[in-house]
mmCIF file with all atom_site columns, C-alpha atoms in Angstrom:
data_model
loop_
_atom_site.group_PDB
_atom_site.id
_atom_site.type_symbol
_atom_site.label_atom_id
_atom_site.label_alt_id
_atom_site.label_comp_id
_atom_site.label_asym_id
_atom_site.label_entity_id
_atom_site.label_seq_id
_atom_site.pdbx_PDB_ins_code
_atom_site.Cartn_x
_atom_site.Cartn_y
_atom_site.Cartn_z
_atom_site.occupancy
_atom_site.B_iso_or_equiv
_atom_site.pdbx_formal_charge
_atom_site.auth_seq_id
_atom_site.auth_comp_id
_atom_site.auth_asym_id
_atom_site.auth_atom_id
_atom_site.pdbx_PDB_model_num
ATOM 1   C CA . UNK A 1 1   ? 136.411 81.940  92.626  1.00 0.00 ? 20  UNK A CA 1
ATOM 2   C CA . UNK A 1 2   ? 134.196 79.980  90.562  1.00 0.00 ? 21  UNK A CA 1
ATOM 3   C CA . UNK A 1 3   ? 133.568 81.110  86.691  1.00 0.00 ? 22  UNK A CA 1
ATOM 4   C CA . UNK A 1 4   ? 130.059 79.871  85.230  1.00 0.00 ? 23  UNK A CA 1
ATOM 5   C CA . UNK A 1 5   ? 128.536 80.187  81.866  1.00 0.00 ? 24  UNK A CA 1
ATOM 6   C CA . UNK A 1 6   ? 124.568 80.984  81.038  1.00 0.00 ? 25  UNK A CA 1
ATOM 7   C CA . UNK A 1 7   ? 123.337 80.544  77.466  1.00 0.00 ? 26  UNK A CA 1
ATOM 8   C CA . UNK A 1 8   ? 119.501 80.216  76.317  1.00 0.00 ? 27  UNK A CA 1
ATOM 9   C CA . UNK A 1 9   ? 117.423 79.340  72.882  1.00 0.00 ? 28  UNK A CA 1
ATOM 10  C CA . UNK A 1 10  ? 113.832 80.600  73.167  1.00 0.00 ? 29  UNK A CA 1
ATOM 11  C CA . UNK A 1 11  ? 112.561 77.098  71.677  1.00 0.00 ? 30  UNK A CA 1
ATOM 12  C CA . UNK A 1 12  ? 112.919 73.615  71.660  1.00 0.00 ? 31  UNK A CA 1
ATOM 13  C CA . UNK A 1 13  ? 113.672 74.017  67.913  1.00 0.00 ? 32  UNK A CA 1
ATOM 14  C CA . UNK A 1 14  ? 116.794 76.675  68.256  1.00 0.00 ? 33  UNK A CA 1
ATOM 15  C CA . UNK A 1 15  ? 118.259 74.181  70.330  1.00 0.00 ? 34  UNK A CA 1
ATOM 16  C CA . UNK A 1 16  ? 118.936 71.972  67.735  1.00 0.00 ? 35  UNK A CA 1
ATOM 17  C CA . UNK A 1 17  ? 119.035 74.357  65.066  1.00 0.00 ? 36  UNK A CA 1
ATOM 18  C CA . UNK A 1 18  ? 118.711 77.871  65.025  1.00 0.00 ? 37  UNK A CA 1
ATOM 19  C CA . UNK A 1 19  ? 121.142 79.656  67.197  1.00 0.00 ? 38  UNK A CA 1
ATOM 20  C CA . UNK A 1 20  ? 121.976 76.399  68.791  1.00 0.00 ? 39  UNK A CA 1
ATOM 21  C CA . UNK A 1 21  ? 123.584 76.144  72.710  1.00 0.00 ? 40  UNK A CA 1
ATOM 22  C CA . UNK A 1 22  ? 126.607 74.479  70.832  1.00 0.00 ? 41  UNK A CA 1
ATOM 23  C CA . UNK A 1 23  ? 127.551 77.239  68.752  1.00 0.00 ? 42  UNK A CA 1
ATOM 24  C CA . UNK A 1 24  ? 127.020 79.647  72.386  1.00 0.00 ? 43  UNK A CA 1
ATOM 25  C CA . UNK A 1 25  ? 128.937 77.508  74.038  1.00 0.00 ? 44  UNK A CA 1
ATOM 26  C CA . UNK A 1 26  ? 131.998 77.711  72.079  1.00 0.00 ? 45  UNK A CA 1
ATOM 27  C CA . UNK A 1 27  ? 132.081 80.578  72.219  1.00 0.00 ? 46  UNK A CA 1
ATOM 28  C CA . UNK A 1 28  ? 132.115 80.873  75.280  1.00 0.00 ? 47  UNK A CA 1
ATOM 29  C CA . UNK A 1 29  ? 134.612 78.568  75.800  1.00 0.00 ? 48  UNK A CA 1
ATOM 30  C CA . UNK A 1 30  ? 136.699 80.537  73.333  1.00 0.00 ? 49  UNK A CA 1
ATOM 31  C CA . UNK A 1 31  ? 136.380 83.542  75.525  1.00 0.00 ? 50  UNK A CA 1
ATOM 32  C CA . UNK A 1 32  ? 137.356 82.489  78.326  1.00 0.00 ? 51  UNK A CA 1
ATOM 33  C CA . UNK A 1 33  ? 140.361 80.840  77.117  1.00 0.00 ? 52  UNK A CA 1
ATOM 34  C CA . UNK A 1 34  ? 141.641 84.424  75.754  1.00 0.00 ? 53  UNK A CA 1
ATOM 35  C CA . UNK A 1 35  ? 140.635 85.271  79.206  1.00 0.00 ? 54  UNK A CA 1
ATOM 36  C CA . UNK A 1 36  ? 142.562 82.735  80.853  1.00 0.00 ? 55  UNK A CA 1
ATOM 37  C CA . UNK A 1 37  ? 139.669 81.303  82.734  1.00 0.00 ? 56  UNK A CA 1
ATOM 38  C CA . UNK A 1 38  ? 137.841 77.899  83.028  1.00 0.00 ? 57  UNK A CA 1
ATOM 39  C CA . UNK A 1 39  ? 134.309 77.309  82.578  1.00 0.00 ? 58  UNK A CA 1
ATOM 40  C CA . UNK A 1 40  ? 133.496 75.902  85.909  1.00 0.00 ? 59  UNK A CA 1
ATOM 41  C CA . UNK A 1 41  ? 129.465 75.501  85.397  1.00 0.00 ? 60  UNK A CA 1
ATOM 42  C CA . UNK A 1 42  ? 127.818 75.620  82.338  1.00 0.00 ? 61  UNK A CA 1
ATOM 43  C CA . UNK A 1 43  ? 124.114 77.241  83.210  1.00 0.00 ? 62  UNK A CA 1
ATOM 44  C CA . UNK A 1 44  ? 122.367 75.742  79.745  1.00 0.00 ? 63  UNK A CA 1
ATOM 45  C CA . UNK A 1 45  ? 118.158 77.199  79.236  1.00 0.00 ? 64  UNK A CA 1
ATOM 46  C CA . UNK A 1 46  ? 116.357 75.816  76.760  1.00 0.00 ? 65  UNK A CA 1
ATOM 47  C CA . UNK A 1 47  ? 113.338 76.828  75.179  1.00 0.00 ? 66  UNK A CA 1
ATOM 48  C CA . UNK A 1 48  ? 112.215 79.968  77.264  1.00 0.00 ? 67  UNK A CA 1
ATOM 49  C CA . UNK A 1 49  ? 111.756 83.319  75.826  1.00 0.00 ? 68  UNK A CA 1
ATOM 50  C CA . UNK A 1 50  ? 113.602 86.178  76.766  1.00 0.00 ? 69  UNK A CA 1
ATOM 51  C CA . UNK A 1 51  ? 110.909 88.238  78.100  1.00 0.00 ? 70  UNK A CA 1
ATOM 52  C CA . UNK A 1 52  ? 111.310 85.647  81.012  1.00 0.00 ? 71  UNK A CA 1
ATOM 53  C CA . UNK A 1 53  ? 113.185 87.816  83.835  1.00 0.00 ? 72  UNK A CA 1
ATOM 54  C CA . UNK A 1 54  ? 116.292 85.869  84.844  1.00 0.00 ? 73  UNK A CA 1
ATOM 55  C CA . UNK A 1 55  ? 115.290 85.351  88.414  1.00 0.00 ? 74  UNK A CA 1
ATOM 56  C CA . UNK A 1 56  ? 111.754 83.056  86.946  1.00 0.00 ? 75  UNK A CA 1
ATOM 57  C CA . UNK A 1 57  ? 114.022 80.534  85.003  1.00 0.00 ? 76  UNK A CA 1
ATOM 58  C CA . UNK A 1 58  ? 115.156 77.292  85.991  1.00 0.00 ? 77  UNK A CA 1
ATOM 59  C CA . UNK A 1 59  ? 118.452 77.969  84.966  1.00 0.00 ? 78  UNK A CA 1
ATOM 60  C CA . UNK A 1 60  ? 118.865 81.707  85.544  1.00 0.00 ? 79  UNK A CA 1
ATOM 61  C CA . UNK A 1 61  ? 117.304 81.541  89.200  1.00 0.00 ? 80  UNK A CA 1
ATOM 62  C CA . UNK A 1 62  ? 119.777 78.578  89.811  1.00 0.00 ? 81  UNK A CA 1
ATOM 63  C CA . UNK A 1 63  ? 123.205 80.544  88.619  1.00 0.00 ? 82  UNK A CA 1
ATOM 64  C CA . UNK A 1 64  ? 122.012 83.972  90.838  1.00 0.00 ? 83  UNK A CA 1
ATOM 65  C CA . UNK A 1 65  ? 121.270 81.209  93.474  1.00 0.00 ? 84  UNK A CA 1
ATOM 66  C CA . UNK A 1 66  ? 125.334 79.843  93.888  1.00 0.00 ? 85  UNK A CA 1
ATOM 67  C CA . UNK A 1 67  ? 127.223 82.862  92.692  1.00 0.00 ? 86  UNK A CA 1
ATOM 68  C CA . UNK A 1 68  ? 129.561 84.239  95.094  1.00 0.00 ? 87  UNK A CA 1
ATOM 69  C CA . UNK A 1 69  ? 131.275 87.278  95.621  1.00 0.00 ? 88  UNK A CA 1
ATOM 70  C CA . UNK A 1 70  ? 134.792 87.315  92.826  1.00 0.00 ? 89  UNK A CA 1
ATOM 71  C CA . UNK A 1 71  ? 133.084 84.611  90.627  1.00 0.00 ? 90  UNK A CA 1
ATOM 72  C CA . UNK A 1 72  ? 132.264 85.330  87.265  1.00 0.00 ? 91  UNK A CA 1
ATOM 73  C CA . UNK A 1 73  ? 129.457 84.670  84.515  1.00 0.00 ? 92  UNK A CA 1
ATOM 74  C CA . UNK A 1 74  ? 129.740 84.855  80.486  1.00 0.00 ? 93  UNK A CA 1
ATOM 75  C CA . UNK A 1 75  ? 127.265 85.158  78.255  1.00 0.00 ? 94  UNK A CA 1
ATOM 76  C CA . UNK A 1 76  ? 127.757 85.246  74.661  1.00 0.00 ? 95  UNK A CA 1
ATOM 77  C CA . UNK A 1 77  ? 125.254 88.173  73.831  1.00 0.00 ? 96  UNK A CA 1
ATOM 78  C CA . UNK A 1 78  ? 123.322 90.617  75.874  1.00 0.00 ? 97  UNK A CA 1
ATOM 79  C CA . UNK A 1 79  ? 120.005 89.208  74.155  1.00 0.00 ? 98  UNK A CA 1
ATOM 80  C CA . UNK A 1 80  ? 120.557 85.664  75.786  1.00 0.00 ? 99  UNK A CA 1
ATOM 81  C CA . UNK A 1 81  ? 120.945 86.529  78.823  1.00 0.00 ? 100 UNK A CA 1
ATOM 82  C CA . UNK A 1 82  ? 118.533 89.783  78.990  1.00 0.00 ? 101 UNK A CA 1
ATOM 83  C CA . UNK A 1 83  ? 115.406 91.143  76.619  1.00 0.00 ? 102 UNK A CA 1
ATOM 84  C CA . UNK A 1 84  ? 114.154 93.181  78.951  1.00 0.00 ? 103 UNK A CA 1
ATOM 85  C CA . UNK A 1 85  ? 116.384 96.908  80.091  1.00 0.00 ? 104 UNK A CA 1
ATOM 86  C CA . UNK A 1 86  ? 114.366 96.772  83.633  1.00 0.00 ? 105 UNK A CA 1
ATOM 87  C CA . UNK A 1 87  ? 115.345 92.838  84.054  1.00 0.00 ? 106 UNK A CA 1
ATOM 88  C CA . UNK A 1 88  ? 119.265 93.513  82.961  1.00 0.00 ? 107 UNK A CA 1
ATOM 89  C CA . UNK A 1 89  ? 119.316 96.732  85.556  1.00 0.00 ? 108 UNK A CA 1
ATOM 90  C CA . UNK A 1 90  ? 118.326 94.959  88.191  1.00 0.00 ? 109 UNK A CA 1
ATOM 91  C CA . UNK A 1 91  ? 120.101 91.541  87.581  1.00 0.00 ? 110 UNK A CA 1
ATOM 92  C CA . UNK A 1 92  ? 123.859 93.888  86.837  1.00 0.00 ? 111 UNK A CA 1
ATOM 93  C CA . UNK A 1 93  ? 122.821 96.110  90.061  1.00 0.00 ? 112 UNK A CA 1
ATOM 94  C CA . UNK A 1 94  ? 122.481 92.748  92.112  1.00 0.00 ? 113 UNK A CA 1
ATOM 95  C CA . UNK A 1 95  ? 125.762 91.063  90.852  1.00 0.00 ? 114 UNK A CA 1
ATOM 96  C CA . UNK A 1 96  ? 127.527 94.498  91.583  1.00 0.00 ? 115 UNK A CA 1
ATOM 97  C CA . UNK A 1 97  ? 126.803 94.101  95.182  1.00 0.00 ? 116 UNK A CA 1
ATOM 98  C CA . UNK A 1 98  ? 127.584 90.859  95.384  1.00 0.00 ? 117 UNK A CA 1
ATOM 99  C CA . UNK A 1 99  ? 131.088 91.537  93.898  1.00 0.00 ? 118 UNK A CA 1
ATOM 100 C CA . UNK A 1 100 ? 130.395 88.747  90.758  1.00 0.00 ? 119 UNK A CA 1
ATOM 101 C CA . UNK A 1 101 ? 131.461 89.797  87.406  1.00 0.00 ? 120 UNK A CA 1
ATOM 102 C CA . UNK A 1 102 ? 129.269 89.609  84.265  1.00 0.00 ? 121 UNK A CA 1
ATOM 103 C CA . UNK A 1 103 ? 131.508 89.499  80.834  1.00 0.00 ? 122 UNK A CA 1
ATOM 104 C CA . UNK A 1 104 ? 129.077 89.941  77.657  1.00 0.00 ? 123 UNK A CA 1
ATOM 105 C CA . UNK A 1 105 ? 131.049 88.638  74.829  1.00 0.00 ? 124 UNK A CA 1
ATOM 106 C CA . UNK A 1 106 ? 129.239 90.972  72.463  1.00 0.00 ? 125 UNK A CA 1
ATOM 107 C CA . UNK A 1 107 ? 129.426 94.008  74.005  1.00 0.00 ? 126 UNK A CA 1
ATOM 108 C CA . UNK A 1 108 ? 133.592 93.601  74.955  1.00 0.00 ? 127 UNK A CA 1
ATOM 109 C CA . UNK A 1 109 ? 133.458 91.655  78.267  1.00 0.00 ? 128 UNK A CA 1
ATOM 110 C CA . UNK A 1 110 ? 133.021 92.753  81.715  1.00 0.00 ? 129 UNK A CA 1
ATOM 111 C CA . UNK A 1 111 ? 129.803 95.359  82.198  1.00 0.00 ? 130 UNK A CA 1
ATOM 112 C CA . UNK A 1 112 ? 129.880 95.004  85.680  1.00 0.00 ? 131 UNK A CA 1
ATOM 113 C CA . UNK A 1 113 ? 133.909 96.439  86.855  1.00 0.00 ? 132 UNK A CA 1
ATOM 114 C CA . UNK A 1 114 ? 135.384 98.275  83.695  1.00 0.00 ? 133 UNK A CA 1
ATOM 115 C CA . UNK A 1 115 ? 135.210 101.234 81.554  1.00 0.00 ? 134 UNK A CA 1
ATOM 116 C CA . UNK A 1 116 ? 131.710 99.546  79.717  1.00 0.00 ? 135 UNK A CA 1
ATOM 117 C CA . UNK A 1 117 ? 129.793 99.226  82.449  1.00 0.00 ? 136 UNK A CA 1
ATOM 118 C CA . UNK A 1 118 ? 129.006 103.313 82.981  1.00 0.00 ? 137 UNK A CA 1
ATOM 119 C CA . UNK A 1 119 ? 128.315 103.204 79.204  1.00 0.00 ? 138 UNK A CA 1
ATOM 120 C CA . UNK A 1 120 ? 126.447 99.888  79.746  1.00 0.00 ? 139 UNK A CA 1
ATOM 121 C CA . UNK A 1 121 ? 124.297 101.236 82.530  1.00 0.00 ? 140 UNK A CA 1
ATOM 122 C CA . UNK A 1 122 ? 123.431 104.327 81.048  1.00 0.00 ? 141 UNK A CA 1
ATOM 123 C CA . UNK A 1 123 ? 121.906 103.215 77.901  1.00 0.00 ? 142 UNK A CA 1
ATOM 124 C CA . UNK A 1 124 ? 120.150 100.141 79.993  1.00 0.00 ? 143 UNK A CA 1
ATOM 125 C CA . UNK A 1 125 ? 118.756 103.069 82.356  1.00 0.00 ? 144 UNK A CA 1
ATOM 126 C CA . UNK A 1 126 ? 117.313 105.062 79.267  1.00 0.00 ? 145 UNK A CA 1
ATOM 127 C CA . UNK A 1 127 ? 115.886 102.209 77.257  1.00 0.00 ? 146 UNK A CA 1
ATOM 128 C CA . UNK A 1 128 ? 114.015 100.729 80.803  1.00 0.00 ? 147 UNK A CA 1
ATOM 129 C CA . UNK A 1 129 ? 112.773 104.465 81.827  1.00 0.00 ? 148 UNK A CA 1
ATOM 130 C CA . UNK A 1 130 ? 111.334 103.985 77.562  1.00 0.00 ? 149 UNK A CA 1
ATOM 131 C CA . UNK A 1 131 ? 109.911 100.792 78.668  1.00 0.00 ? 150 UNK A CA 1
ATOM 132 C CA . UNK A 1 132 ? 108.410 101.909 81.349  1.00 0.00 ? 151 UNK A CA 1
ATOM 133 C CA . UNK A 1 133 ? 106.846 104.668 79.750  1.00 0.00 ? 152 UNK A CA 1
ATOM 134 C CA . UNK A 1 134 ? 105.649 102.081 76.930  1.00 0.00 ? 153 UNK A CA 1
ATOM 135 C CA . UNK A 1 135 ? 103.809 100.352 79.482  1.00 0.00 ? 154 UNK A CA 1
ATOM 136 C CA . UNK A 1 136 ? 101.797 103.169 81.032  1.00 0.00 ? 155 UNK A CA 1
ATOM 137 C CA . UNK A 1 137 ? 101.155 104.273 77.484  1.00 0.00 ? 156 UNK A CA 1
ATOM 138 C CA . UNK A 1 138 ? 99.750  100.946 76.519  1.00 0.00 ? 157 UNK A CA 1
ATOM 139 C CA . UNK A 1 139 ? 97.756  100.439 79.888  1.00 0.00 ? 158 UNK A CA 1
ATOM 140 C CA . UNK A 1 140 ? 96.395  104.004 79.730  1.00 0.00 ? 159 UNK A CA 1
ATOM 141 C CA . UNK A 1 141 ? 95.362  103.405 76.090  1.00 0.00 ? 160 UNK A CA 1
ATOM 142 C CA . UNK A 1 142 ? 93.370  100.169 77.145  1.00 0.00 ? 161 UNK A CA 1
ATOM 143 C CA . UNK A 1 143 ? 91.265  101.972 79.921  1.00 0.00 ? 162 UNK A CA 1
ATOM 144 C CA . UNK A 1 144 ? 90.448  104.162 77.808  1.00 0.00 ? 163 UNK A CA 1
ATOM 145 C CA . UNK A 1 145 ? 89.393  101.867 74.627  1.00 0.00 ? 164 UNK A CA 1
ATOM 146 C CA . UNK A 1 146 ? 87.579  100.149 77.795  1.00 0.00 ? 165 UNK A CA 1
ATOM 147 C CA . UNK A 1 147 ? 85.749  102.966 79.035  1.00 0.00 ? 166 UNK A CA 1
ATOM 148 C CA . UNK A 1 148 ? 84.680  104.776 75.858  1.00 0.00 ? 167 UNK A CA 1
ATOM 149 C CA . UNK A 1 149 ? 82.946  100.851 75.026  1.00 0.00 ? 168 UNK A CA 1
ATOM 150 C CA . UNK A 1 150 ? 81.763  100.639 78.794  1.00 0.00 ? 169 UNK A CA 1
ATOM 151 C CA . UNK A 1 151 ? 83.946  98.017  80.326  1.00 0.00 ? 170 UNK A CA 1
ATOM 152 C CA . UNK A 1 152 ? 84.365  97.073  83.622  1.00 0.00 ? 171 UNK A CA 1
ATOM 153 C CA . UNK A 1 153 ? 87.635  98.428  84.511  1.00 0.00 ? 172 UNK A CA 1
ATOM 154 C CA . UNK A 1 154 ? 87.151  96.859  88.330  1.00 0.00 ? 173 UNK A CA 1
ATOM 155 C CA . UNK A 1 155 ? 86.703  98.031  91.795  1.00 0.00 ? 174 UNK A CA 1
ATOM 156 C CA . UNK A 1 156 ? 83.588  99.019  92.845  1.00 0.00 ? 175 UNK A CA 1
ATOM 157 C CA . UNK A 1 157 ? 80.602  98.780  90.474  1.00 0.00 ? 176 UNK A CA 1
ATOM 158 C CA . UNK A 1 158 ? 78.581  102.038 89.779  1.00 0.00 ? 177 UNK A CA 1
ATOM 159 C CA . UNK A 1 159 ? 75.444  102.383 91.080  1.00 0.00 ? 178 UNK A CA 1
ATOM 160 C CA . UNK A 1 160 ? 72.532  102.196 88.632  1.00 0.00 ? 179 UNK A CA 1
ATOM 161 C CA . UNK A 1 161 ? 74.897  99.474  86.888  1.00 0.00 ? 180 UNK A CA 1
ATOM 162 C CA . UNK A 1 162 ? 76.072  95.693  86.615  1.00 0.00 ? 181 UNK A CA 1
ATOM 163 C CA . UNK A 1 163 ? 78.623  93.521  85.291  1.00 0.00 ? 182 UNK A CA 1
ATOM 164 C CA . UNK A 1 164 ? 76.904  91.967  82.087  1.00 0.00 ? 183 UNK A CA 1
ATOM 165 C CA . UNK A 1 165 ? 78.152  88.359  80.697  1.00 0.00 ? 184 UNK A CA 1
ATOM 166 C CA . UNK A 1 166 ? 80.821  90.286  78.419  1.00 0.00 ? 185 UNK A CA 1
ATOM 167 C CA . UNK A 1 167 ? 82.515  92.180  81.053  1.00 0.00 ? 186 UNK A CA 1
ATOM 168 C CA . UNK A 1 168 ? 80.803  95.742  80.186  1.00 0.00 ? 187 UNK A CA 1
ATOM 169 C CA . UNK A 1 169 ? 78.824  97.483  82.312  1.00 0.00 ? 188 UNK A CA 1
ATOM 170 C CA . UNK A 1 170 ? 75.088  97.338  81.349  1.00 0.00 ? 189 UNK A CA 1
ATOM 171 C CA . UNK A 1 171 ? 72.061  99.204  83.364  1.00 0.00 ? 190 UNK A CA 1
ATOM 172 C CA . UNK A 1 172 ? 70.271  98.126  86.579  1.00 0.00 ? 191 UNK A CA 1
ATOM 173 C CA . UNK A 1 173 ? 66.917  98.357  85.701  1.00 0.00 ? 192 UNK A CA 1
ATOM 174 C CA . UNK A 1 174 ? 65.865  98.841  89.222  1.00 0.00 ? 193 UNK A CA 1
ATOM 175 C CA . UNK A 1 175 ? 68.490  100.647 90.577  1.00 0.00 ? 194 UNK A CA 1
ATOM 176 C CA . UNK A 1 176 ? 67.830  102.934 87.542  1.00 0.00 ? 195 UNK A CA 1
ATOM 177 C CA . UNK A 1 177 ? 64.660  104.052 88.978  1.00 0.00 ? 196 UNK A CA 1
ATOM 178 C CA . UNK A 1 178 ? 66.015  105.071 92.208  1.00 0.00 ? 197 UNK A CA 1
ATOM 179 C CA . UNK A 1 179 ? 68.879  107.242 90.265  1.00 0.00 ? 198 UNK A CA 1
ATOM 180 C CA . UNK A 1 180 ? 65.626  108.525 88.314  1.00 0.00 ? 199 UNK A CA 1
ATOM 181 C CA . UNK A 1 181 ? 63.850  109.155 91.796  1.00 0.00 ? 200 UNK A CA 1
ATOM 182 C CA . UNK A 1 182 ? 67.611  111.215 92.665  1.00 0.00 ? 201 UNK A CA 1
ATOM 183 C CA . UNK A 1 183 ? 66.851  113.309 90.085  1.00 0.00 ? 202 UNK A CA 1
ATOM 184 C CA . UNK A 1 184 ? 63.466  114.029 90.389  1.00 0.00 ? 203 UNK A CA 1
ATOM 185 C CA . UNK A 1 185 ? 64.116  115.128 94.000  1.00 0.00 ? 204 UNK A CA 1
ATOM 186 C CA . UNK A 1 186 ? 67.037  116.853 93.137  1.00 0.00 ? 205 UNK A CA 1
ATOM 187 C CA . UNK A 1 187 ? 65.431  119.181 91.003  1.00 0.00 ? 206 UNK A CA 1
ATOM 188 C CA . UNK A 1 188 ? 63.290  120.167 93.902  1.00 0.00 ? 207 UNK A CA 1
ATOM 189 C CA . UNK A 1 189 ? 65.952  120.864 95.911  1.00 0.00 ? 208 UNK A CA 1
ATOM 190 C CA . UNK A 1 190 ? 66.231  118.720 98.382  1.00 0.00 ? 209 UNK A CA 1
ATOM 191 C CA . UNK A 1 191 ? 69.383  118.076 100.195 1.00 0.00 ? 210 UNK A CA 1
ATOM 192 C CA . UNK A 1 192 ? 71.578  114.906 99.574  1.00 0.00 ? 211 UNK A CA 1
ATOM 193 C CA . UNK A 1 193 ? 70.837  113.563 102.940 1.00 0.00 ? 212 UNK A CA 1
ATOM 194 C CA . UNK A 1 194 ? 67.049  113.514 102.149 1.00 0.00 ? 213 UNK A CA 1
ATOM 195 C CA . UNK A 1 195 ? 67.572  112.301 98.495  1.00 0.00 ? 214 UNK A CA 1
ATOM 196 C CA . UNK A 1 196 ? 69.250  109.695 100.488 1.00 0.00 ? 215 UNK A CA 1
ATOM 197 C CA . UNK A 1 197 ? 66.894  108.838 103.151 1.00 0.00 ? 216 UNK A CA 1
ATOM 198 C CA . UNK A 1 198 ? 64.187  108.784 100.152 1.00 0.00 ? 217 UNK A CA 1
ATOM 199 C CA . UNK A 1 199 ? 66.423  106.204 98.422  1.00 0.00 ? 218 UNK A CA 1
ATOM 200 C CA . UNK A 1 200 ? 66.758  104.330 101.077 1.00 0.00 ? 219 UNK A CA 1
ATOM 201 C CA . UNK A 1 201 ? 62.956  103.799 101.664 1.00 0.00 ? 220 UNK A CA 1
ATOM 202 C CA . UNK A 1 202 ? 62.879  102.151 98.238  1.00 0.00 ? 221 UNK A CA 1
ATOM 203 C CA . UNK A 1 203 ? 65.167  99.996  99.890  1.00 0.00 ? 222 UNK A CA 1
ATOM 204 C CA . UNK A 1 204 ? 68.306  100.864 98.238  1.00 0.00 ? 223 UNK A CA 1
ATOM 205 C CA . UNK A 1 205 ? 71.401  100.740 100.600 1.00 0.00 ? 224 UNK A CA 1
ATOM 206 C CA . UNK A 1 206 ? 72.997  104.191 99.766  1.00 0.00 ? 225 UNK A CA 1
ATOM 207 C CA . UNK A 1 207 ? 74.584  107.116 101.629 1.00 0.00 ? 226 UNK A CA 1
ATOM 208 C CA . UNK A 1 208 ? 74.607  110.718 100.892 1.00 0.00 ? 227 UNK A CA 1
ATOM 209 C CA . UNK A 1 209 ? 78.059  110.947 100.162 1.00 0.00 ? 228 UNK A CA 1
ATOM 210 C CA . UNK A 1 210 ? 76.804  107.650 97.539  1.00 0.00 ? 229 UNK A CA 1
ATOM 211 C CA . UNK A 1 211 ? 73.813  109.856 96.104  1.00 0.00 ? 230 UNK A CA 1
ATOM 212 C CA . UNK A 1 212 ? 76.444  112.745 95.525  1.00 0.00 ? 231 UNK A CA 1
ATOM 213 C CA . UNK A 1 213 ? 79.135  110.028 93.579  1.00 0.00 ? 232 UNK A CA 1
ATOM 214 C CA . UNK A 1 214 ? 75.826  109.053 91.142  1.00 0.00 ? 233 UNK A CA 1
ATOM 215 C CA . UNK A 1 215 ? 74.673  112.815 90.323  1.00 0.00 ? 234 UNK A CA 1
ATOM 216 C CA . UNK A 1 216 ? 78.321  113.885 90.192  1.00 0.00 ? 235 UNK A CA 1
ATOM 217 C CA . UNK A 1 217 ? 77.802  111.448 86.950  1.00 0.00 ? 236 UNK A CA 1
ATOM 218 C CA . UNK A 1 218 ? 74.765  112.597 85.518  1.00 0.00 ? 237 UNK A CA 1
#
């Protein structure tokens, strides 16, 4: 049973002197002396940001790389090892099967086997659900800022439309006239298949399910 470390400054400048991987360390190395352990491996990132999940850095991919089932990982404070509620969940959830203990000094040691970890996970699974919902607010928000200005939100291209040089969606002069020929014939009555075949004698490559899609718009 092995016991590693993992500590991380978000730049090359914290390393030498903002929260600096020395002061971590100790720690650390504090810890697990009041622990009776010994710091076997000491799992050291520098300069990447939190938002990083675990599993992308050099360091963090390495340690969930050579754990083993009754080793055990420290980390001084949640926020060096996670920033992200989704990333911790599914980092603790994949050290619980594995049977590898994760001690965060600030939050009283083990989260993974004790009476923390229910407490641990619960407020981790309420603050990712919130993060979650963030992001759909914030992506739902941007289509719509995009549509209301006429963006290109992808997919298929509307017809009577193209892709101008900023990414909105500008008129097709001549496939304009064939959406004015729709509704000309339209107003007389005639039946999407015709509209269709009418279309397509302008040499427009459209179906009637396609003419339906465009006057659905109109």
């Amino acid at each position: 049973m092995a016991v590693y470390s993992y500590t991380r400054v978000s730049t090359d400048r914290q390393a030498d002197e903002g929260e600096s991987l020395g002061a971590q360390q100790r720690r650390v190395n504090g810890y697990a002396q009041m622990q009776e352990m010994t710091v076997d491996r000491h799992f050291v990132e520098r300069g990447v940001s939190g938002s990083v999940p675990v599993s992308e850095r050099q360091e963090g991919s390495e340690l969930l790389a050579v754990v083993r089932p009754g080793d055990t990982i420290i980390t001084p404070k949640l926020d060096r090892m996670f920033r992200s509620a989704r990333d911790a969940l599914n980092v603790l959830h994949e050290l619980r099967e594995k049977g590898v203990s994760l001690h965060m000094i600030d939050l009283g040691g083990d989260v993974t086997g004790n009476g923390i970890a229910k407490m641990v996970f619960t407020i981790l699974s309420a603050v990712a659900e919130a993060e979650r919902d963030r992001i759909r607010e914030r992506i739902s928000d941007v289509k719509k800022d995009q549509k209301a200005r006429n963006r290109y939100l992808g997919g298929k291209v509307p017809f009577g439309y193209r892709v101008g040089d900023q990414g909105d969606l500008v008129e097709h002069e001549a496939e304009q006239e064939a959406v004015t020929l729709m509704k000309t014939l339209k107003t007389d009555g005639k039946s999407l298949r015709v509209i269709a075949e009418a279309v397509q004698a302008k040499g427009f490559r459209i179906s009637h399910v396609g003419v339906k899609e465009v006057l659905g718009r109109i």
